[in-house]
Amino acid sequence: MEKQEFDFRSWIRDRKQNMYDLVIEDDDHYCLQTAYGTARINFYPDQIVEISITSAKTDEIKYYLHFQLVDDEHTRQLFYEMEEALDKLRYDKNLKILLSCTSGFTTSYFAQELNEAARTLHLDYSFDAVPYVELYDKAENYDIVLLAPQIGYMKKKISLSMPEKLIVQIPTSTFAAYDAMGMIRFVEESLKEKKKKKKKKSCSGLCCKAKSTHTILCMALVYDGSEVSFYTRLYQDGIVLLDETIIRPVFDVSTIWDTINYAQTKATIDFIAIAMPGTVDPDGSVDFECILRDTGNLKKSVQERYRIPTLVVNNTNAGACGYHVLHPEYSSIVLHSQPYGKGMGGQGIIVNGKLVTGLGGICGEVKYYLKRMQFSDSPKQLGRTESGQIELVVNALLATISLLGPEIIALRTPMVSDMNMLEKRLAHFIPERSLPKLEFISDINELIFEGMLELAGIEHRTILEQTSGQPAYRA
């Protein structure tokens, strides 16, 4: 007996639930509404489904993915995961606001006044305060950071450290008068202004410097602190056809399969490139268990499943290659990546214009020697403060500079953005003539994609040459 096709729309309509209101706008647009957030399910041709959840509190997307209706059980599982993510918003409905000043005393008093005003106005806001030295350790648990006027000059640096968070300076007159009502109005206006600035990005006409005459799917898993984001771009002759970001509470290998299935509805893919955190062996095995479990050899798994040539590369290595593509004037480059709040980072290394990965992909895995170095505290604790992060980065760079002597070091270090200060620290140990140029990188994604496209192009040409016996065309 032929298996009956799974009707996802009917299955959604027939589900018994009481946690949300189901609104069917039309046959292709379903909406699940709660007081805390809204989930949207959109249906597209080729059995493509798009799911997103938007928080009512911040108007930010908390969950986003797209997949193809090819497996009934997988589809149900994704729906259950979406329901769970939507329900969790009920516990996150309170808008958390953190005030900070030099000592924390004046902002602590102001926070008390603000909490009292919020209760009077029946607003679901909560205010706390910390001294500046504790700001980095506490801020990730809050939606908004308010800086007292006396540390307002730190706003730019803190915004670089937390680009997704709303960072604002309290108006001097409001702070001096402890004007709680005025402060609440200021918070609400700041939130409205942030929402206005948020626009869905368009990839129309977007291209890259790395050249390719084929259709290449690039996927990058980027780990920063407690968050994992999965970025996807589909390139055709160097032009971006698809530019998406997957947001899920958990990440497993099925996300990769869903992404490839979706991309195949847009174009015929010639090559797949995947950038991952952790140690990536040249054979395609990934050692980063806390993010991606039970994949075995990722490269082999993708190629066996889709019969498409595949490259798997460490994401910092890809970023270093991307930097070299954009800055060919440098032949020796180090990209140092130190995630927010973490005690260990990693490095991508270019020597004489070539990426160095080392035996088993160990090159750039600074954790193996940093763990043996002497620090003022454990790396885990140092990673929670700005001064601790500086100590970690300086120690990592000293070894790198002494061994490699690079021309330039690009730093993706959200909590260490002052390159002049960092250079002065290094100058205590390194002769001035041997100090490399330092450059702060606020967004590593573009570098990763440039690098993946460059490395994919090189490997794809090699495969074509091996298959045909003739040199492949080079753009």
PDB file of N, CA, C and O in Angstrom, residues 440-472:
ATOM      1  N   PHE A 440      41.590  45.586  14.611  1.00  0.00           N
ATOM      2  CA  PHE A 440      40.400  45.033  15.251  1.00  0.00           C
ATOM      3  C   PHE A 440      39.364  44.665  14.193  1.00  0.00           C
ATOM      4  O   PHE A 440      39.080  45.445  13.278  1.00  0.00           O
ATOM      5  N   ILE A 441      38.796  43.472  14.305  1.00  0.00           N
ATOM      6  CA  ILE A 441      37.774  42.993  13.371  1.00  0.00           C
ATOM      7  C   ILE A 441      36.446  42.899  14.119  1.00  0.00           C
ATOM      8  O   ILE A 441      36.313  42.122  15.082  1.00  0.00           O
ATOM      9  N   SER A 442      35.467  43.684  13.706  1.00  0.00           N
ATOM     10  CA  SER A 442      34.168  43.659  14.384  1.00  0.00           C
ATOM     11  C   SER A 442      33.245  42.588  13.820  1.00  0.00           C
ATOM     12  O   SER A 442      32.366  42.079  14.520  1.00  0.00           O
ATOM     13  N   ASP A 443      33.419  42.233  12.550  1.00  0.00           N
ATOM     14  CA  ASP A 443      32.549  41.239  11.911  1.00  0.00           C
ATOM     15  C   ASP A 443      33.406  40.250  11.142  1.00  0.00           C
ATOM     16  O   ASP A 443      34.008  40.598  10.125  1.00  0.00           O
ATOM     17  N   ILE A 444      33.470  39.029  11.637  1.00  0.00           N
ATOM     18  CA  ILE A 444      34.309  38.017  10.994  1.00  0.00           C
ATOM     19  C   ILE A 444      33.580  37.279   9.871  1.00  0.00           C
ATOM     20  O   ILE A 444      34.197  36.585   9.049  1.00  0.00           O
ATOM     21  N   ASN A 445      32.263  37.437   9.792  1.00  0.00           N
ATOM     22  CA  ASN A 445      31.495  36.652   8.827  1.00  0.00           C
ATOM     23  C   ASN A 445      31.943  36.861   7.384  1.00  0.00           C
ATOM     24  O   ASN A 445      32.091  35.904   6.614  1.00  0.00           O
ATOM     25  N   GLU A 446      32.154  38.139   7.003  1.00  0.00           N
ATOM     26  CA  GLU A 446      32.558  38.409   5.617  1.00  0.00           C
ATOM     27  C   GLU A 446      33.904  37.761   5.312  1.00  0.00           C
ATOM     28  O   GLU A 446      34.128  37.247   4.214  1.00  0.00           O
ATOM     29  N   LEU A 447      34.813  37.783   6.286  1.00  0.00           N
ATOM     30  CA  LEU A 447      36.119  37.166   6.079  1.00  0.00           C
ATOM     31  C   LEU A 447      35.981  35.658   5.917  1.00  0.00           C
ATOM     32  O   LEU A 447      36.657  35.047   5.071  1.00  0.00           O
ATOM     33  N   ILE A 448      35.126  35.047   6.721  1.00  0.00           N
ATOM     34  CA  ILE A 448      34.930  33.597   6.636  1.00  0.00           C
ATOM     35  C   ILE A 448      34.386  33.212   5.264  1.00  0.00           C
ATOM     36  O   ILE A 448      34.856  32.253   4.638  1.00  0.00           O
ATOM     37  N   PHE A 449      33.395  33.962   4.775  1.00  0.00           N
ATOM     38  CA  PHE A 449      32.824  33.622   3.468  1.00  0.00           C
ATOM     39  C   PHE A 449      33.826  33.850   2.335  1.00  0.00           C
ATOM     40  O   PHE A 449      33.906  33.055   1.396  1.00  0.00           O
ATOM     41  N   GLU A 450      34.584  34.937   2.400  1.00  0.00           N
ATOM     42  CA  GLU A 450      35.625  35.166   1.391  1.00  0.00           C
ATOM     43  C   GLU A 450      36.621  34.007   1.390  1.00  0.00           C
ATOM     44  O   GLU A 450      37.024  33.502   0.347  1.00  0.00           O
ATOM     45  N   GLY A 451      37.019  33.593   2.603  1.00  0.00           N
ATOM     46  CA  GLY A 451      37.987  32.509   2.714  1.00  0.00           C
ATOM     47  C   GLY A 451      37.444  31.186   2.226  1.00  0.00           C
ATOM     48  O   GLY A 451      38.139  30.426   1.531  1.00  0.00           O
ATOM     49  N   MET A 452      36.199  30.870   2.595  1.00  0.00           N
ATOM     50  CA  MET A 452      35.595  29.618   2.134  1.00  0.00           C
ATOM     51  C   MET A 452      35.499  29.568   0.622  1.00  0.00           C
ATOM     52  O   MET A 452      35.782  28.548  -0.006  1.00  0.00           O
ATOM     53  N   LEU A 453      35.088  30.688   0.031  1.00  0.00           N
ATOM     54  CA  LEU A 453      34.944  30.720  -1.425  1.00  0.00           C
ATOM     55  C   LEU A 453      36.293  30.550  -2.107  1.00  0.00           C
ATOM     56  O   LEU A 453      36.418  29.853  -3.127  1.00  0.00           O
ATOM     57  N   GLU A 454      37.334  31.173  -1.554  1.00  0.00           N
ATOM     58  CA  GLU A 454      38.682  31.033  -2.109  1.00  0.00           C
ATOM     59  C   GLU A 454      39.176  29.589  -1.990  1.00  0.00           C
ATOM     60  O   GLU A 454      39.657  29.003  -2.968  1.00  0.00           O
ATOM     61  N   LEU A 455      39.042  29.000  -0.802  1.00  0.00           N
ATOM     62  CA  LEU A 455      39.509  27.629  -0.596  1.00  0.00           C
ATOM     63  C   LEU A 455      38.689  26.625  -1.409  1.00  0.00           C
ATOM     64  O   LEU A 455      39.239  25.661  -1.964  1.00  0.00           O
ATOM     65  N   ALA A 456      37.374  26.862  -1.501  1.00  0.00           N
ATOM     66  CA  ALA A 456      36.525  25.981  -2.292  1.00  0.00           C
ATOM     67  C   ALA A 456      36.899  26.044  -3.765  1.00  0.00           C
ATOM     68  O   ALA A 456      36.938  25.020  -4.457  1.00  0.00           O
ATOM     69  N   GLY A 457      37.175  27.265  -4.242  1.00  0.00           N
ATOM     70  CA  GLY A 457      37.578  27.409  -5.641  1.00  0.00           C
ATOM     71  C   GLY A 457      38.866  26.667  -5.949  1.00  0.00           C
ATOM     72  O   GLY A 457      38.993  26.004  -6.985  1.00  0.00           O
ATOM     73  N   ILE A 458      39.840  26.774  -5.038  1.00  0.00           N
ATOM     74  CA  ILE A 458      41.124  26.079  -5.237  1.00  0.00           C
ATOM     75  C   ILE A 458      40.915  24.568  -5.271  1.00  0.00           C
ATOM     76  O   ILE A 458      41.412  23.874  -6.168  1.00  0.00           O
ATOM     77  N   GLU A 459      40.159  24.040  -4.301  1.00  0.00           N
ATOM     78  CA  GLU A 459      39.957  22.584  -4.246  1.00  0.00           C
ATOM     79  C   GLU A 459      39.122  22.090  -5.414  1.00  0.00           C
ATOM     80  O   GLU A 459      39.372  21.017  -5.963  1.00  0.00           O
ATOM     81  N   HIS A 460      38.115  22.879  -5.807  1.00  0.00           N
ATOM     82  CA  HIS A 460      37.272  22.464  -6.925  1.00  0.00           C
ATOM     83  C   HIS A 460      38.071  22.412  -8.221  1.00  0.00           C
ATOM     84  O   HIS A 460      37.923  21.478  -9.021  1.00  0.00           O
ATOM     85  N   ARG A 461      38.934  23.391  -8.430  1.00  0.00           N
ATOM     86  CA  ARG A 461      39.776  23.374  -9.635  1.00  0.00           C
ATOM     87  C   ARG A 461      40.704  22.165  -9.622  1.00  0.00           C
ATOM     88  O   ARG A 461      40.939  21.533 -10.663  1.00  0.00           O
ATOM     89  N   THR A 462      41.226  21.830  -8.446  1.00  0.00           N
ATOM     90  CA  THR A 462      42.107  20.667  -8.330  1.00  0.00           C
ATOM     91  C   THR A 462      41.363  19.389  -8.699  1.00  0.00           C
ATOM     92  O   THR A 462      41.891  18.525  -9.421  1.00  0.00           O
ATOM     93  N   ILE A 463      40.129  19.266  -8.225  1.00  0.00           N
ATOM     94  CA  ILE A 463      39.317  18.088  -8.543  1.00  0.00           C
ATOM     95  C   ILE A 463      39.051  18.000 -10.039  1.00  0.00           C
ATOM     96  O   ILE A 463      39.165  16.928 -10.652  1.00  0.00           O
ATOM     97  N   LEU A 464      38.724  19.133 -10.653  1.00  0.00           N
ATOM     98  CA  LEU A 464      38.455  19.144 -12.090  1.00  0.00           C
ATOM     99  C   LEU A 464      39.693  18.759 -12.886  1.00  0.00           C
ATOM    100  O   LEU A 464      39.612  18.025 -13.885  1.00  0.00           O
ATOM    101  N   GLU A 465      40.846  19.247 -12.445  1.00  0.00           N
ATOM    102  CA  GLU A 465      42.089  18.911 -13.141  1.00  0.00           C
ATOM    103  C   GLU A 465      42.412  17.426 -13.021  1.00  0.00           C
ATOM    104  O   GLU A 465      42.856  16.788 -13.968  1.00  0.00           O
ATOM    105  N   GLN A 466      42.189  16.871 -11.821  1.00  0.00           N
ATOM    106  CA  GLN A 466      42.454  15.459 -11.619  1.00  0.00           C
ATOM    107  C   GLN A 466      41.516  14.596 -12.441  1.00  0.00           C
ATOM    108  O   GLN A 466      41.879  13.521 -12.927  1.00  0.00           O
ATOM    109  N   THR A 467      40.278  15.082 -12.602  1.00  0.00           N
ATOM    110  CA  THR A 467      39.271  14.310 -13.357  1.00  0.00           C
ATOM    111  C   THR A 467      39.519  14.378 -14.849  1.00  0.00           C
ATOM    112  O   THR A 467      39.454  13.367 -15.568  1.00  0.00           O
ATOM    113  N   SER A 468      39.861  15.580 -15.343  1.00  0.00           N
ATOM    114  CA  SER A 468      40.005  15.774 -16.791  1.00  0.00           C
ATOM    115  C   SER A 468      41.438  15.568 -17.296  1.00  0.00           C
ATOM    116  O   SER A 468      41.650  15.319 -18.480  1.00  0.00           O
ATOM    117  N   GLY A 469      42.383  15.691 -16.381  1.00  0.00           N
ATOM    118  CA  GLY A 469      43.780  15.603 -16.794  1.00  0.00           C
ATOM    119  C   GLY A 469      44.284  16.882 -17.424  1.00  0.00           C
ATOM    120  O   GLY A 469      45.428  16.962 -17.881  1.00  0.00           O
ATOM    121  N   GLN A 470      43.426  17.928 -17.452  1.00  0.00           N
ATOM    122  CA  GLN A 470      43.794  19.203 -18.048  1.00  0.00           C
ATOM    123  C   GLN A 470      43.664  20.308 -17.012  1.00  0.00           C
ATOM    124  O   GLN A 470      42.814  20.235 -16.120  1.00  0.00           O
ATOM    125  N   PRO A 471      44.531  21.334 -17.082  1.00  0.00           N
ATOM    126  CA  PRO A 471      44.399  22.454 -16.156  1.00  0.00           C
ATOM    127  C   PRO A 471      43.013  23.090 -16.250  1.00  0.00           C
ATOM    128  O   PRO A 471      42.515  23.343 -17.358  1.00  0.00           O
ATOM    129  N   ALA A 472      42.378  23.311 -15.098  1.00  0.00           N
ATOM    130  CA  ALA A 472      41.053  23.923 -15.081  1.00  0.00           C
ATOM    131  C   ALA A 472      41.169  25.423 -15.324  1.00  0.00           C
ATOM    132  O   ALA A 472      42.176  26.051 -14.978  1.00  0.00           O
TER     133      ALA A 472
END
